[in-house]
Short mmCIF file of C-alpha atoms and ligand atoms in Angstrom, two decimals:
data_model
loop_
_atom_site.label_atom_id
_atom_site.label_comp_id
_atom_site.label_asym_id
_atom_site.label_seq_id
_atom_site.Cartn_x
_atom_site.Cartn_y
_atom_site.Cartn_z
CA MET Y 1 -39.94 11.66 3.78
CA ALA Y 2 -36.54 10.52 5.03
CA GLU Y 3 -36.49 10.81 8.84
CA LYS Y 4 -33.23 11.03 10.72
CA GLU Y 5 -32.72 8.17 13.18
CA ILE Y 6 -34.33 9.12 16.49
CA GLU Y 7 -33.54 7.26 19.68
CA LEU Y 8 -36.66 7.20 21.85
CA LYS Y 9 -36.34 7.42 25.63
CA ARG Y 10 -39.82 6.19 26.43
CA GLY Y 11 -41.07 7.32 29.81
CA LEU Y 12 -37.99 9.59 29.92
CA ARG Y 13 -36.18 6.87 31.88
CA ASP Y 14 -32.52 7.71 32.48
CA VAL Y 15 -32.99 11.20 31.03
CA TYR Y 16 -31.59 13.99 33.21
CA PHE Y 17 -33.54 17.12 32.30
CA GLU Y 18 -32.31 19.44 35.08
CA SER Y 19 -30.04 19.59 38.13
CA THR Y 20 -31.50 19.82 41.63
CA GLU Y 21 -30.40 20.38 45.21
CA SER Y 22 -33.69 19.25 46.74
CA SER Y 23 -33.50 15.47 47.03
CA LEU Y 24 -31.40 12.55 45.86
CA VAL Y 25 -32.68 9.01 45.35
CA ILE Y 26 -29.91 6.39 45.16
CA GLY Y 27 -31.88 3.49 43.77
CA ASP Y 28 -29.41 0.62 43.77
CA VAL Y 29 -28.64 0.85 47.50
CA GLY Y 30 -31.99 2.29 48.65
CA ARG Y 31 -30.93 5.71 49.98
CA LEU Y 32 -32.93 8.94 50.05
CA ILE Y 33 -31.35 12.27 50.89
CA TYR Y 34 -33.10 15.61 51.44
CA ARG Y 35 -30.72 18.55 50.94
CA GLY Y 36 -27.77 16.52 52.20
CA TYR Y 37 -29.50 14.81 55.11
CA GLU Y 38 -30.25 11.10 55.25
CA ILE Y 39 -34.01 10.39 55.37
CA HIS Y 40 -33.51 8.16 58.44
CA ASP Y 41 -32.00 11.02 60.48
CA LEU Y 42 -34.83 13.34 59.49
CA ALA Y 43 -37.57 10.77 60.13
CA GLU Y 44 -36.11 9.88 63.53
CA HIS Y 45 -35.07 13.29 64.83
CA ALA Y 46 -36.84 16.14 63.00
CA SER Y 47 -40.45 17.33 62.85
CA PHE Y 48 -42.36 17.72 59.57
CA GLU Y 49 -42.29 21.50 60.05
CA GLU Y 50 -38.49 21.40 60.41
CA VAL Y 51 -38.14 19.29 57.25
CA MET Y 52 -40.49 21.60 55.33
CA TYR Y 53 -38.28 24.53 56.35
CA LEU Y 54 -35.21 22.59 55.18
CA MET Y 55 -36.77 21.90 51.79
CA LEU Y 56 -38.19 25.39 51.22
CA VAL Y 57 -35.42 27.55 52.72
CA LYS Y 58 -32.58 25.12 51.87
CA ARG Y 59 -31.10 24.77 55.39
CA LEU Y 60 -32.20 23.57 58.80
CA PRO Y 61 -33.79 26.32 60.92
CA THR Y 62 -32.73 27.65 64.31
CA ARG Y 63 -35.36 27.31 67.05
CA THR Y 64 -36.49 30.93 66.52
CA GLU Y 65 -36.70 30.51 62.74
CA LEU Y 66 -38.71 27.31 63.14
CA ASP Y 67 -41.13 28.94 65.58
CA GLU Y 68 -41.75 31.80 63.16
CA PHE Y 69 -42.18 29.46 60.17
CA ASP Y 70 -44.52 27.19 62.14
CA GLY Y 71 -46.50 30.24 63.29
CA THR Y 72 -47.01 31.29 59.66
CA LEU Y 73 -48.30 27.83 58.77
CA ARG Y 74 -50.63 27.65 61.80
CA SER Y 75 -52.12 31.08 61.11
CA ASN Y 76 -52.87 30.18 57.47
CA ARG Y 77 -54.75 26.90 58.00
CA ALA Y 78 -58.28 28.25 57.62
CA VAL Y 79 -59.92 27.96 54.19
CA PRO Y 80 -62.16 30.75 52.77
CA GLN Y 81 -65.91 30.17 53.11
CA GLU Y 82 -66.39 30.15 49.31
CA VAL Y 83 -63.91 27.27 49.02
CA LEU Y 84 -65.80 25.34 51.73
CA GLU Y 85 -68.96 25.90 49.68
CA ILE Y 86 -67.26 24.51 46.57
CA ILE Y 87 -66.14 21.47 48.59
CA GLU Y 88 -69.77 21.00 49.67
CA ARG Y 89 -70.87 21.06 46.01
CA VAL Y 90 -68.33 18.43 44.96
CA LYS Y 91 -68.66 16.35 48.11
CA ASP Y 92 -69.36 13.13 46.17
CA ALA Y 93 -66.15 13.41 44.16
CA HIS Y 94 -63.05 11.29 44.90
CA PRO Y 95 -61.08 13.07 47.66
CA MET Y 96 -58.22 13.81 45.24
CA ASP Y 97 -60.61 15.37 42.73
CA ALA Y 98 -62.14 17.48 45.50
CA LEU Y 99 -58.66 18.52 46.67
CA ARG Y 100 -57.59 19.44 43.14
CA THR Y 101 -60.75 21.49 42.67
CA ALA Y 102 -60.42 23.26 46.03
CA ILE Y 103 -56.77 24.21 45.49
CA SER Y 104 -57.71 25.58 42.11
CA ALA Y 105 -60.43 27.61 43.83
CA LEU Y 106 -57.96 28.94 46.43
CA ALA Y 107 -56.22 30.81 43.61
CA ALA Y 108 -59.32 32.95 43.16
CA SER Y 109 -58.93 34.53 46.57
CA ASP Y 110 -55.15 34.60 46.85
CA PRO Y 111 -54.03 38.24 46.78
CA GLU Y 112 -50.70 37.38 45.14
CA VAL Y 113 -51.85 34.82 42.59
CA ASP Y 114 -50.10 36.44 39.62
CA ASP Y 115 -46.87 37.37 41.39
CA ILE Y 116 -44.37 34.64 40.52
CA SER Y 117 -41.38 36.20 42.29
CA HIS Y 118 -39.50 33.80 44.60
CA GLU Y 119 -40.78 35.55 47.73
CA ALA Y 120 -44.43 35.59 46.65
CA THR Y 121 -44.26 31.97 45.45
CA LEU Y 122 -42.88 30.93 48.85
CA ARG Y 123 -45.63 32.84 50.69
CA LYS Y 124 -48.33 31.37 48.46
CA GLY Y 125 -46.75 27.93 48.73
CA LEU Y 126 -46.88 28.13 52.54
CA ARG Y 127 -50.53 29.15 52.40
CA ILE Y 128 -51.40 26.21 50.11
CA THR Y 129 -49.36 23.86 52.31
CA ALA Y 130 -51.17 25.07 55.45
CA GLN Y 131 -54.60 24.79 53.78
CA THR Y 132 -54.19 21.38 52.13
CA PRO Y 133 -54.89 19.31 55.31
CA THR Y 134 -57.89 21.55 56.07
CA ILE Y 135 -59.35 20.88 52.61
CA VAL Y 136 -58.79 17.11 52.79
CA ALA Y 137 -60.36 16.93 56.26
CA ALA Y 138 -63.26 19.28 55.46
CA HIS Y 139 -64.19 17.30 52.34
CA HIS Y 140 -64.16 14.04 54.28
CA ARG Y 141 -66.27 15.46 57.12
CA ILE Y 142 -68.78 17.04 54.75
CA ARG Y 143 -69.20 13.93 52.57
CA SER Y 144 -69.76 11.89 55.76
CA GLY Y 145 -72.59 14.23 56.80
CA ASN Y 146 -70.57 16.03 59.49
CA ALA Y 147 -69.60 19.67 59.84
CA ALA Y 148 -65.99 20.58 58.97
CA ILE Y 149 -63.80 21.03 62.06
CA SER Y 150 -61.90 24.31 62.38
CA PRO Y 151 -58.12 24.00 62.65
CA ASP Y 152 -56.63 23.91 66.17
CA THR Y 153 -53.63 26.24 66.14
CA SER Y 154 -52.22 24.67 69.31
CA LEU Y 155 -51.51 21.43 67.41
CA SER Y 156 -48.68 20.55 65.01
CA HIS Y 157 -49.38 20.21 61.26
CA ALA Y 158 -49.70 16.39 61.55
CA ALA Y 159 -51.69 16.34 64.81
CA ASN Y 160 -54.07 19.04 63.61
CA PHE Y 161 -54.65 17.14 60.35
CA LEU Y 162 -55.65 13.99 62.25
CA TYR Y 163 -57.83 16.06 64.59
CA MET Y 164 -59.71 17.77 61.74
CA LEU Y 165 -60.09 14.46 59.86
CA LEU Y 166 -61.09 12.12 62.68
CA GLY Y 167 -62.58 14.52 65.21
CA GLU Y 168 -60.27 13.55 68.07
CA ARG Y 169 -56.94 15.00 69.12
CA PRO Y 170 -54.38 12.20 68.57
CA ASP Y 171 -52.05 11.00 71.33
CA GLU Y 172 -48.40 11.94 71.04
CA GLU Y 173 -47.26 8.62 69.54
CA THR Y 174 -49.95 8.66 66.84
CA ALA Y 175 -49.25 12.30 65.95
CA ARG Y 176 -45.55 11.48 65.69
CA LEU Y 177 -46.27 8.53 63.40
CA MET Y 178 -48.26 10.78 61.05
CA ASP Y 179 -45.46 13.35 61.28
CA LYS Y 180 -42.94 10.71 60.16
CA ASP Y 181 -45.25 9.56 57.38
CA LEU Y 182 -45.41 13.13 56.07
CA ILE Y 183 -41.61 13.52 56.31
CA VAL Y 184 -40.86 10.41 54.25
CA HIS Y 185 -43.40 11.38 51.57
CA LEU Y 186 -42.33 15.02 51.22
CA ASP Y 187 -40.02 14.86 48.20
CA HIS Y 188 -38.59 12.24 45.92
CA GLY Y 189 -36.35 13.51 43.14
CA SER Y 190 -37.92 13.66 39.71
CA ASN Y 191 -41.08 11.76 40.66
CA ALA Y 192 -43.93 11.97 38.15
CA SER Y 193 -46.06 14.54 39.98
CA SER Y 194 -43.20 16.89 40.94
CA PHE Y 195 -41.98 16.68 37.34
CA ALA Y 196 -45.48 17.57 36.16
CA ALA Y 197 -45.57 20.51 38.60
CA ARG Y 198 -42.22 21.67 37.21
CA VAL Y 199 -43.51 21.50 33.63
CA THR Y 200 -46.35 23.83 34.64
CA ALA Y 201 -44.00 26.18 36.51
CA SER Y 202 -41.63 26.20 33.53
CA THR Y 203 -44.26 28.01 31.46
CA LEU Y 204 -44.17 30.77 34.14
CA ALA Y 205 -47.61 29.74 35.33
CA ASP Y 206 -48.22 30.31 39.04
CA VAL Y 207 -47.69 27.93 41.96
CA HIS Y 208 -51.42 27.21 42.40
CA GLY Y 209 -51.48 25.87 38.83
CA ALA Y 210 -48.32 23.85 39.41
CA VAL Y 211 -49.69 22.27 42.61
CA VAL Y 212 -52.97 21.43 40.86
CA THR Y 213 -50.96 19.71 38.09
CA GLY Y 214 -48.99 17.78 40.71
CA ILE Y 215 -52.12 16.61 42.48
CA GLY Y 216 -53.74 15.52 39.21
CA THR Y 217 -50.65 13.43 38.44
CA LEU Y 218 -50.27 11.98 41.94
CA LYS Y 219 -53.72 10.38 41.80
CA GLY Y 220 -52.77 7.51 39.49
CA PRO Y 221 -52.33 3.97 40.88
CA LEU Y 222 -48.76 3.70 39.60
CA HIS Y 223 -47.78 6.72 41.72
CA GLY Y 224 -49.79 7.86 44.75
CA GLY Y 225 -52.59 5.36 44.47
CA ALA Y 226 -50.66 2.25 45.48
CA ALA Y 227 -51.28 2.50 49.27
CA GLU Y 228 -55.00 2.23 48.60
CA GLY Y 229 -54.34 -0.84 46.44
CA VAL Y 230 -52.24 -2.47 49.18
CA MET Y 231 -54.99 -2.25 51.76
CA LYS Y 232 -57.58 -3.46 49.25
CA MET Y 233 -55.33 -6.47 48.68
CA ALA Y 234 -54.96 -7.11 52.44
CA LEU Y 235 -58.74 -6.97 52.85
CA GLU Y 236 -59.24 -9.36 49.91
CA ILE Y 237 -56.71 -11.77 51.45
CA GLY Y 238 -58.59 -11.57 54.74
CA GLU Y 239 -56.56 -14.13 56.71
CA VAL Y 240 -52.84 -14.78 56.96
CA ASP Y 241 -53.34 -18.40 55.79
CA ASN Y 242 -54.72 -17.15 52.45
CA VAL Y 243 -51.66 -15.07 51.54
CA ASP Y 244 -49.66 -17.66 49.59
CA ALA Y 245 -52.56 -18.86 47.42
CA TYR Y 246 -53.69 -15.28 46.75
CA LEU Y 247 -50.23 -14.17 45.63
CA ALA Y 248 -49.65 -17.34 43.59
CA GLY Y 249 -52.87 -16.51 41.71
CA LYS Y 250 -51.73 -12.95 41.06
CA HIS Y 251 -48.37 -14.22 39.88
CA GLU Y 252 -50.02 -16.69 37.49
CA ARG Y 253 -52.20 -13.94 36.03
CA ARG Y 254 -49.07 -11.72 35.77
CA GLU Y 255 -50.72 -9.05 37.90
CA ARG Y 256 -48.69 -6.52 39.80
CA ILE Y 257 -48.53 -6.57 43.56
CA MET Y 258 -49.24 -3.08 44.86
CA GLY Y 259 -46.58 -1.75 47.24
CA PHE Y 260 -43.72 -3.50 45.42
CA GLY Y 261 -41.35 -2.25 42.77
CA HIS Y 262 -40.23 1.26 42.03
CA ALA Y 263 -39.10 3.22 39.00
CA VAL Y 264 -35.78 4.03 40.71
CA TYR Y 265 -35.22 1.74 43.72
CA ARG Y 266 -33.77 -1.68 43.04
CA ALA Y 267 -33.29 -2.23 46.80
CA GLU Y 268 -35.75 -1.72 49.64
CA ASP Y 269 -37.30 1.74 49.61
CA PRO Y 270 -35.64 3.45 52.62
CA ARG Y 271 -38.95 5.06 53.58
CA ALA Y 272 -40.65 1.72 54.14
CA ARG Y 273 -38.86 0.82 57.39
CA HIS Y 274 -40.24 3.80 59.32
CA LEU Y 275 -43.80 2.91 58.43
CA ARG Y 276 -43.29 -0.85 58.96
CA GLU Y 277 -42.24 -0.15 62.55
CA GLY Y 278 -45.10 2.34 62.96
CA SER Y 279 -47.60 -0.18 61.62
CA ARG Y 280 -46.29 -2.87 63.99
CA ARG Y 281 -46.55 -0.62 67.04
CA LEU Y 282 -49.94 0.71 66.04
CA ALA Y 283 -51.31 -2.81 65.46
CA GLU Y 284 -50.05 -3.80 68.93
CA LYS Y 285 -51.58 -0.72 70.54
CA MET Y 286 -54.94 -1.25 68.84
CA GLY Y 287 -54.92 -4.98 69.68
CA ASP Y 288 -55.49 -5.65 65.96
CA PRO Y 289 -52.40 -7.54 64.70
CA LYS Y 290 -54.13 -9.24 61.74
CA TRP Y 291 -53.25 -6.72 59.01
CA PHE Y 292 -49.67 -6.46 60.16
CA GLN Y 293 -49.40 -10.26 60.08
CA ILE Y 294 -50.96 -10.50 56.60
CA LEU Y 295 -48.69 -7.81 55.19
CA SER Y 296 -45.62 -9.31 56.88
CA ARG Y 297 -46.39 -12.62 55.18
CA VAL Y 298 -46.88 -10.83 51.82
CA GLU Y 299 -43.48 -9.18 52.30
CA GLU Y 300 -41.90 -12.55 53.08
CA TYR Y 301 -43.52 -14.24 50.06
CA MET Y 302 -42.26 -11.45 47.79
CA ARG Y 303 -38.66 -11.68 49.07
CA PRO Y 304 -37.38 -13.72 46.04
CA TYR Y 305 -38.57 -10.84 43.77
CA ALA Y 306 -35.82 -8.68 45.30
CA GLU Y 307 -33.34 -10.49 43.05
CA ARG Y 308 -35.14 -8.82 40.11
CA GLY Y 309 -35.05 -5.48 41.91
CA ILE Y 310 -38.73 -5.62 42.90
CA CYS Y 311 -38.68 -4.71 46.57
CA VAL Y 312 -41.10 -3.28 49.06
CA ASN Y 313 -41.88 0.44 48.59
CA VAL Y 314 -43.16 3.21 50.87
CA ASP Y 315 -46.81 2.60 50.07
CA PHE Y 316 -46.80 -0.98 51.26
CA TRP Y 317 -46.77 -0.07 54.95
CA ALA Y 318 -48.36 3.37 54.66
CA GLY Y 319 -51.74 1.82 53.79
CA SER Y 320 -51.86 -0.31 56.95
CA VAL Y 321 -50.92 2.67 59.14
CA TYR Y 322 -53.78 4.74 57.71
CA TYR Y 323 -56.19 1.83 57.95
CA LEU Y 324 -55.36 1.22 61.60
CA LEU Y 325 -55.87 4.92 62.28
CA GLY Y 326 -59.42 4.51 60.95
CA ILE Y 327 -58.85 6.47 57.75
CA PRO Y 328 -60.92 5.25 54.75
CA GLU Y 329 -58.92 3.84 51.85
CA ASP Y 330 -59.98 6.44 49.29
CA LEU Y 331 -58.25 9.08 51.45
CA PHE Y 332 -54.83 7.45 51.37
CA ILE Y 333 -53.59 9.37 48.30
CA SER Y 334 -54.78 12.63 49.83
CA ILE Y 335 -52.49 12.01 52.82
CA PHE Y 336 -49.65 11.56 50.34
CA ALA Y 337 -50.71 14.91 48.83
CA VAL Y 338 -50.65 16.65 52.24
CA ALA Y 339 -47.00 15.59 52.49
CA ARG Y 340 -46.01 16.20 48.87
CA VAL Y 341 -47.51 19.68 48.39
CA PRO Y 342 -44.57 21.44 50.13
CA GLY Y 343 -42.31 19.22 47.98
CA TYR Y 344 -44.00 20.62 44.87
CA VAL Y 345 -43.51 24.13 46.20
CA ALA Y 346 -39.78 23.48 46.81
CA GLN Y 347 -39.36 22.13 43.27
CA VAL Y 348 -41.41 24.96 41.73
CA LEU Y 349 -39.18 27.51 43.49
CA GLU Y 350 -36.10 25.74 42.17
CA GLN Y 351 -37.58 25.60 38.66
CA GLN Y 352 -38.48 29.28 38.69
CA ASP Y 353 -35.09 30.33 40.07
CA LYS Y 354 -33.28 28.96 36.99
CA ASN Y 355 -36.15 28.50 34.61
CA MET Y 356 -36.07 26.93 31.20
CA LEU Y 357 -39.27 25.88 29.45
CA ILE Y 358 -39.56 22.08 29.62
CA ARG Y 359 -40.51 21.02 26.14
CA PRO Y 360 -39.33 17.58 24.98
CA GLN Y 361 -39.94 16.08 21.54
CA MET Y 362 -42.02 13.16 20.31
CA ARG Y 363 -41.24 11.10 17.25
CA TYR Y 364 -44.19 11.18 14.87
CA ASP Y 365 -45.13 7.66 13.75
CA GLY Y 366 -48.40 8.56 11.99
CA PRO Y 367 -49.04 8.98 8.27
CA ILE Y 368 -48.27 12.12 6.27
CA ASP Y 369 -49.45 13.38 2.87
CA LEU Y 370 -53.01 12.00 3.28
CA GLU Y 371 -55.47 13.55 0.88
CA PHE Y 372 -58.17 15.60 2.65
CA VAL Y 373 -61.68 14.46 1.65
CA PRO Y 374 -64.53 16.91 2.45
CA ILE Y 375 -67.00 15.52 5.01
CA ASP Y 376 -69.92 14.93 2.61
CA GLN Y 377 -67.72 12.86 0.28
CA ARG Y 378 -66.51 10.43 2.96
CA GLY Y 379 -67.96 6.92 2.71
N1 LIG G 1 -45.43 -6.79 41.08
C1 LIG G 1 -45.06 -7.72 40.18
N2 LIG G 1 -44.22 -7.47 39.16
C2 LIG G 1 -43.73 -6.22 39.06
C3 LIG G 1 -44.07 -5.21 39.98
C4 LIG G 1 -44.96 -5.54 41.01
N3 LIG G 1 -45.36 -4.62 41.89
N4 LIG G 1 -43.45 -4.08 39.62
C5 LIG G 1 -42.74 -4.35 38.52
N5 LIG G 1 -42.92 -5.65 38.17
C6 LIG G 1 -42.33 -6.34 37.04
C7 LIG G 1 -43.07 -5.96 35.76
O1 LIG G 1 -44.18 -6.80 35.53
C8 LIG G 1 -42.00 -6.13 34.74
O2 LIG G 1 -41.84 -7.50 34.48
P1 LIG G 1 -41.54 -8.02 32.98
O3 LIG G 1 -40.22 -7.38 32.63
O4 LIG G 1 -41.49 -9.50 33.12
O5 LIG G 1 -42.67 -7.50 32.16
C9 LIG G 1 -40.73 -5.66 35.48
O6 LIG G 1 -41.01 -5.86 36.86
C10 LIG G 1 -40.41 -4.20 35.22
O7 LIG G 1 -41.61 -3.44 35.37
P2 LIG G 1 -41.73 -1.93 34.91
O8 LIG G 1 -43.15 -1.48 35.03
O9 LIG G 1 -41.05 -1.74 33.60
O10 LIG G 1 -40.84 -1.26 36.00
P3 LIG G 1 -40.95 0.17 36.50
O11 LIG G 1 -39.64 0.48 37.08
O12 LIG G 1 -41.47 1.08 35.46
O13 LIG G 1 -42.10 0.03 37.62
C11 LIG G 1 -43.73 0.75 39.11
C12 LIG G 1 -42.30 0.92 38.62
C13 LIG G 1 -43.86 1.49 40.45
C14 LIG G 1 -44.69 1.38 38.09
C15 LIG G 1 -44.06 -0.75 39.27
O14 LIG G 1 -43.12 -1.37 40.11
C16 LIG G 1 -45.47 -1.00 39.81
O15 LIG G 1 -46.44 -1.00 39.04
N6 LIG G 1 -45.60 -1.22 41.16
C17 LIG G 1 -46.90 -1.39 41.79
C18 LIG G 1 -47.49 -0.01 42.09
C19 LIG G 1 -46.80 0.66 43.27
O16 LIG G 1 -46.55 0.05 44.30
N7 LIG G 1 -46.52 1.97 43.10
C20 LIG G 1 -45.97 2.80 44.17
C21 LIG G 1 -44.60 3.30 43.85
S1 LIG G 1 -43.85 4.01 45.32
C22 LIG G 1 -44.63 5.53 45.47
C23 LIG G 1 -43.96 6.58 44.67
O17 LIG G 1 -42.78 6.90 44.94
O18 LIG G 1 -44.63 7.08 43.75
#
């Protein structure tokens, strides 16, 4: 059969499928903008709650608006008992699998699950956002043989997350570092998991389904899983003197270095600098400079790769921050998820507000006109 010439855009690179007002990634110069604001201004001067408001309501809040928004989040942090029981049953699963399962289960008790109006989606999205840190922390506590810790409504989103996860209320500097980490991970243009969440929303499925899709997609090592890979690499390297030989070996075997390269950035990922500084200060405070020194040497060794557009990305420094905070490596992606869930909600709202079913084409390269042979006659 004569096929018309089809130009494939594998991986949908350089394909613009929709317009957005949520975030802009300018890859060649390494800029990231959330609804008009430079990521550096937000990371330095705003709280995660304030940035969530910006992304979900599309403008910065007044003090009163922020207090009300924050109050809604704080009062929705608790997770239903039946969801805690499900977490207990899947306690041996990877934290991202447990999170995906628990968010799916939240839909069962959400009174508005089928209402996909803008207002209901925002309310549900805030509930999921408030409950995500509780789920991640509860799963980790339960799998470690401890009881889940109830949320502390006097703490910020970031501080309460660390408290529920690690069992101690963090000091102000540590809470602020986690806050910044969540801000820089919140949204990132048409990243794979937000795109996946949009595909789900475009079928007019509900926001729980879209967030579950996003979380399933975020888990992969080419997306959310790189921070875990970076810290594994640092642990394998072990000492700063081993860095060069270790990386030379990787290079020879043509293996990728986790925490470098990006589908869009050809310059340094603008999110990296906030976590590099955080990692340096944390290492100093903990009196444990080794990992910062190893990673700094890796960054230096990789500098010539910048000429090919392979530069440090956000995950490179995130991993060392989490490690120094005492968070196990298999939880690193879940922290990314805590930050990205409100980003999914913002993109789902945008998708729903001007929806069009996302349904691209694939070129068929298989055979046609094969003769069907009944099963008993096949050799
Ligand atoms: N180390 C060594 N070489 C690399 C790396 C790396 N980390 N990343 C890309 N390259 C090389 C790659 O081997 C290829 O070389 P060649 O043309 O000789 O085959 C070339 O650069 C282009 O690679 P690509 O996979 O076509 O480029 P991409 O734009 O699709 O890659 C990426 C994006 C993130 C999948 C890739 O850079 C990678 O695998 N990085 C490591 C994983 C990582 O750190 N991921 C976190 C991304 S940041 C978090 C987020 O926003 O999701």
